[in-house]
CSV table of C-alpha atoms in Angstrom, one decimal:
chain,number,residue,atom,x,y,z
K,1392,GLY,CA,107.4,36.5,33.5
K,1393,GLN,CA,107.9,40.2,33.1
K,1394,GLN,CA,111.1,40.6,31.0
K,1395,VAL,CA,112.7,43.2,28.9
K,1396,MET,CA,114.6,42.0,25.9
K,1397,GLN,CA,117.3,44.0,24.3
K,1398,ILE,CA,119.2,43.6,21.0
K,1399,PRO,CA,121.9,43.5,19.8
K,1400,GLN,CA,124.0,42.2,22.7
K,1401,TYR,CA,127.1,43.5,21.1
K,1402,GLN,CA,127.7,46.3,18.6
K,1403,HIS,CA,131.1,47.1,16.9
K,1404,VAL,CA,131.0,50.5,15.3
K,1405,GLN,CA,133.4,52.6,13.3
K,1406,GLU,CA,133.8,56.1,14.6
K,1407,GLY,CA,131.4,58.4,12.7
K,1408,GLU,CA,128.9,55.6,12.0
K,1409,ASP,CA,125.3,55.4,13.4
K,1410,PHE,CA,123.8,52.5,15.3
K,1411,THR,CA,120.6,51.6,17.0
K,1412,THR,CA,119.8,49.4,20.0
K,1413,TYR,CA,116.3,48.0,20.5
K,1414,CYS,CA,114.3,47.0,23.5
K,1415,ASN,CA,111.1,45.0,23.7
K,1416,SER,CA,108.7,43.9,26.5
K,1417,SER,CA,106.1,41.2,26.4
K,1418,THR,CA,103.8,43.4,28.5
K,1419,THR,CA,103.0,47.1,28.6
K,1420,LEU,CA,105.4,49.3,30.4
K,1421,SER,CA,104.6,52.2,32.6
K,1422,ASN,CA,107.7,54.0,31.5
K,1423,ILE,CA,111.1,53.1,30.1
K,1424,GLN,CA,114.5,54.4,31.1
K,1425,TRP,CA,117.9,54.2,29.5
K,1426,TYR,CA,121.2,53.9,31.3
K,1427,LYS,CA,124.8,53.9,30.3
K,1428,GLN,CA,127.5,51.9,32.1
K,1429,ARG,CA,131.1,52.5,31.2
K,1430,PRO,CA,133.6,49.7,31.6
K,1431,GLY,CA,134.2,49.1,35.4
K,1432,GLY,CA,131.5,51.7,36.3
K,1433,HIS,CA,128.0,51.8,37.5
K,1434,PRO,CA,124.8,52.4,35.5
K,1435,VAL,CA,124.2,56.1,34.9
K,1436,PHE,CA,120.7,57.4,34.0
K,1437,LEU,CA,120.4,58.9,30.6
K,1438,ILE,CA,116.6,59.5,30.0
K,1439,GLN,CA,113.1,58.4,30.8
K,1440,LEU,CA,110.2,58.1,28.4
K,1441,VAL,CA,106.7,58.0,29.7
K,1442,LYS,CA,104.2,58.8,26.9
K,1443,SER,CA,103.1,56.5,24.1
K,1444,GLY,CA,105.1,57.4,20.9
K,1445,GLU,CA,107.4,59.8,22.8
K,1446,VAL,CA,110.6,60.9,21.2
K,1447,LYS,CA,113.4,62.6,23.0
K,1448,LYS,CA,116.9,63.8,21.9
K,1449,GLN,CA,120.1,64.4,23.7
K,1450,LYS,CA,122.6,65.8,21.3
K,1451,ARG,CA,123.5,62.8,19.1
K,1452,LEU,CA,121.2,60.4,21.0
K,1453,THR,CA,117.6,59.9,20.0
K,1454,PHE,CA,115.3,57.8,22.2
K,1455,GLN,CA,111.9,56.5,21.1
K,1456,PHE,CA,109.0,54.9,23.0
K,1457,GLY,CA,106.6,52.8,21.0
K,1458,GLU,CA,102.9,53.5,20.5
K,1459,ALA,CA,101.9,50.4,22.5
K,1460,LYS,CA,104.5,51.2,25.2
K,1461,LYS,CA,106.1,47.8,24.7
K,1462,ASN,CA,109.2,48.8,22.8
K,1463,SER,CA,111.9,51.4,22.7
K,1464,SER,CA,115.0,52.3,20.8
K,1465,LEU,CA,118.2,54.3,21.2
K,1466,HIS,CA,119.8,55.7,18.1
K,1467,ILE,CA,123.3,57.2,18.2
K,1468,THR,CA,124.5,59.2,15.2
K,1469,ALA,CA,128.1,59.9,14.3
K,1470,THR,CA,129.5,57.6,17.0
K,1471,GLN,CA,132.5,58.9,19.0
K,1472,THR,CA,135.0,57.0,21.2
K,1473,THR,CA,133.3,58.5,24.2
K,1474,ASP,CA,130.2,56.5,23.4
K,1475,VAL,CA,132.0,53.3,24.4
K,1476,GLY,CA,130.1,51.4,27.1
K,1477,THR,CA,127.0,49.2,27.7
K,1478,TYR,CA,123.6,50.8,27.1
K,1479,PHE,CA,120.8,49.3,29.1
K,1480,CYS,CA,117.1,49.9,28.7
K,1481,ALA,CA,115.1,49.4,31.9
K,1482,GLY,CA,111.3,49.3,32.2
K,1483,PHE,CA,108.8,49.7,35.0
K,1484,PHE,CA,105.9,47.3,34.5
K,1485,MET,CA,102.4,48.4,35.3
K,1486,THR,CA,101.3,46.6,38.5
K,1487,THR,CA,98.3,47.4,40.5
K,1488,ASP,CA,99.6,46.5,43.9
K,1489,SER,CA,103.0,48.2,44.0
K,1490,TRP,CA,105.0,51.0,42.4
K,1491,GLY,CA,106.8,48.3,40.4
K,1492,LYS,CA,110.3,47.1,39.8
K,1493,LEU,CA,112.8,48.5,37.4
K,1494,GLN,CA,113.7,45.6,35.2
K,1495,PHE,CA,116.9,45.9,33.1
K,1496,GLY,CA,117.4,44.5,29.6
K,1497,ALA,CA,120.6,42.5,28.9
K,1498,GLY,CA,122.3,45.6,27.5
K,1499,THR,CA,124.1,46.4,24.3
K,1500,GLN,CA,127.9,46.5,24.6
K,1501,VAL,CA,129.3,49.2,22.2
K,1502,VAL,CA,132.9,49.1,21.0
K,1503,VAL,CA,134.0,52.0,18.9
K,1504,THR,CA,136.9,51.7,16.5
K,1505,PRO,CA,138.7,55.0,15.6
S,285,GLU,CA,126.2,66.7,43.5
S,286,PRO,CA,124.5,64.2,45.9
S,287,GLU,CA,125.4,60.6,45.3
S,288,VAL,CA,124.7,57.1,46.6
S,289,THR,CA,127.6,55.7,48.7
S,290,GLN,CA,128.3,52.0,49.1
S,291,THR,CA,130.8,50.4,51.4
S,292,PRO,CA,132.9,48.4,51.2
S,293,SER,CA,134.0,48.7,47.6
S,294,HIS,CA,135.3,45.1,47.7
S,295,GLN,CA,134.4,42.3,50.1
S,296,VAL,CA,136.0,38.9,50.2
S,297,THR,CA,134.3,36.2,52.3
S,298,GLN,CA,134.4,32.5,52.8
S,299,MET,CA,131.5,30.4,51.6
S,300,GLY,CA,128.9,30.0,54.4
S,301,GLN,CA,129.7,33.3,56.1
S,302,GLU,CA,127.3,36.2,56.5
S,303,VAL,CA,128.0,39.5,54.8
S,304,ILE,CA,126.4,42.9,55.1
S,305,LEU,CA,126.6,45.3,52.3
S,306,ARG,CA,126.0,48.9,53.2
S,307,CYS,CA,124.5,51.8,51.3
S,308,VAL,CA,123.8,55.4,52.0
S,309,PRO,CA,121.1,56.6,49.6
S,310,ILE,CA,120.7,60.2,48.6
S,311,SER,CA,119.2,62.0,51.6
S,312,ASN,CA,115.8,63.0,50.3
S,313,HIS,CA,115.2,59.8,48.4
S,314,LEU,CA,112.4,57.5,49.5
S,315,TYR,CA,112.7,54.5,47.2
S,316,PHE,CA,115.6,52.1,47.4
S,317,TYR,CA,116.8,49.1,45.3
S,318,TRP,CA,119.4,46.4,45.3
S,319,TYR,CA,120.7,45.0,42.1
S,320,ARG,CA,123.5,42.6,41.3
S,321,GLN,CA,125.6,42.2,38.2
S,322,ILE,CA,127.7,39.1,37.6
S,323,LEU,CA,130.8,40.1,35.6
S,324,GLY,CA,129.9,41.1,32.0
S,325,GLN,CA,126.3,40.2,32.4
S,326,LYS,CA,123.0,41.9,32.9
S,327,VAL,CA,121.9,44.1,35.9
S,328,GLU,CA,119.6,41.8,37.9
S,329,PHE,CA,116.9,43.2,40.1
S,330,LEU,CA,116.9,41.9,43.7
S,331,VAL,CA,114.6,43.9,45.8
S,332,SER,CA,112.9,47.3,46.1
S,333,PHE,CA,112.1,49.0,49.4
S,334,TYR,CA,109.8,51.8,50.4
S,335,ASN,CA,108.3,53.0,53.6
S,336,ASN,CA,110.3,50.5,55.7
S,337,GLU,CA,109.1,47.5,53.8
S,338,ILE,CA,109.9,45.4,50.8
S,339,SER,CA,107.8,46.5,47.8
S,340,GLU,CA,109.0,43.8,45.3
S,341,LYS,CA,111.6,41.1,45.2
S,342,SER,CA,112.9,38.8,42.6
S,343,GLU,CA,113.2,35.0,42.7
S,344,ILE,CA,116.9,35.5,43.4
S,345,PHE,CA,116.0,37.2,46.7
S,346,ASP,CA,115.4,34.1,48.7
S,347,ASP,CA,115.4,33.5,52.5
S,348,GLN,CA,119.2,33.9,52.5
S,349,PHE,CA,118.8,37.6,51.7
S,350,SER,CA,117.3,40.4,53.8
S,351,VAL,CA,117.3,44.2,53.7
S,352,GLU,CA,117.0,46.7,56.4
S,353,ARG,CA,117.0,50.4,56.9
S,354,PRO,CA,118.3,50.5,60.5
S,355,ASP,CA,118.3,54.3,60.8
S,356,GLY,CA,117.4,57.3,58.7
S,357,SER,CA,120.4,57.1,56.4
S,358,ASN,CA,121.7,53.5,55.9
S,359,PHE,CA,120.2,50.8,53.7
S,360,THR,CA,121.7,47.3,54.1
S,361,LEU,CA,121.7,44.0,52.2
S,362,LYS,CA,122.5,40.9,54.3
S,363,ILE,CA,123.4,37.6,52.8
S,364,ARG,CA,123.1,35.0,55.6
S,365,SER,CA,125.2,32.1,54.3
S,366,THR,CA,127.1,33.0,51.1
S,367,LYS,CA,127.5,30.7,48.2
S,368,LEU,CA,130.1,30.8,45.5
S,369,GLU,CA,127.4,31.9,43.0
S,370,ASP,CA,126.7,35.0,45.1
S,371,SER,CA,130.0,36.4,43.8
S,372,ALA,CA,129.0,39.5,41.9
S,373,MET,CA,128.9,43.3,41.9
S,374,TYR,CA,126.1,44.5,44.1
S,375,PHE,CA,124.6,47.9,43.3
S,376,CYS,CA,122.4,50.0,45.6
S,377,ALA,CA,120.2,52.6,43.9
S,378,SER,CA,117.7,55.2,45.2
S,379,SER,CA,115.1,57.4,43.6
S,380,ILE,CA,113.1,60.3,44.9
S,381,ARG,CA,109.8,59.1,43.6
S,382,GLY,CA,108.4,55.7,42.6
S,383,GLN,CA,109.2,54.9,39.0
S,384,SER,CA,111.5,57.9,38.6
S,385,GLU,CA,115.2,57.8,37.6
S,386,ALA,CA,117.4,55.6,39.8
S,387,PHE,CA,120.8,56.9,41.0
S,388,PHE,CA,123.3,54.0,41.4
S,389,GLY,CA,126.2,53.7,43.8
S,390,GLN,CA,129.6,52.7,42.8
S,391,GLY,CA,128.9,49.1,43.8
S,392,THR,CA,130.4,46.5,46.2
S,393,ARG,CA,132.3,43.7,44.5
S,394,LEU,CA,131.6,40.6,46.6
S,395,THR,CA,133.9,37.6,46.1
S,396,VAL,CA,133.0,34.4,47.8
S,397,VAL,CA,135.8,31.9,48.1
């Protein structure tokens, strides 16, 4: 089936360190989105990547979309305690008969130690 | 800032009872979704809805589930006969275009006892 895999499931980071979370799909994605969910909260949209090889930055966050549009990554530099939460990638699969479904990865839960 | 509103925030129901979860999407949005999240787990796609019909549904969305847009503002999820395993946080989301960013509501926590 159409699934989005995400690793690692859990990331424990010291404040100031960098980390990366990775997302992979078995089939080509139309686009990929990244969301952040704080503990007890709801998913909040961060960014969308559409083009093959696209790279976007938001302050300390760098998002990449693979050349084959099957993988993506989120890299956070100089982690802060405000980065705590679960980061989800979510992909739209290319289907011919509908506008698709937004399928979420399992998420990377990030814990930051001061 | 416009937001997706969900009611109630918490619903407790007995096994076998019907529940209706309500959502008011952002007013100019045309694409709607329901997701569920069991505590600490992934956000699972249930159904997408556009132009008054279901666009896609997952294998979770069986005959016990239905969605409706009864008027121009509400979007509801009905579970006909709840099971214990239906206990989860249910999120409604909407987007202005197909495949664009989704705005999520605060969720309804459903507890089936």
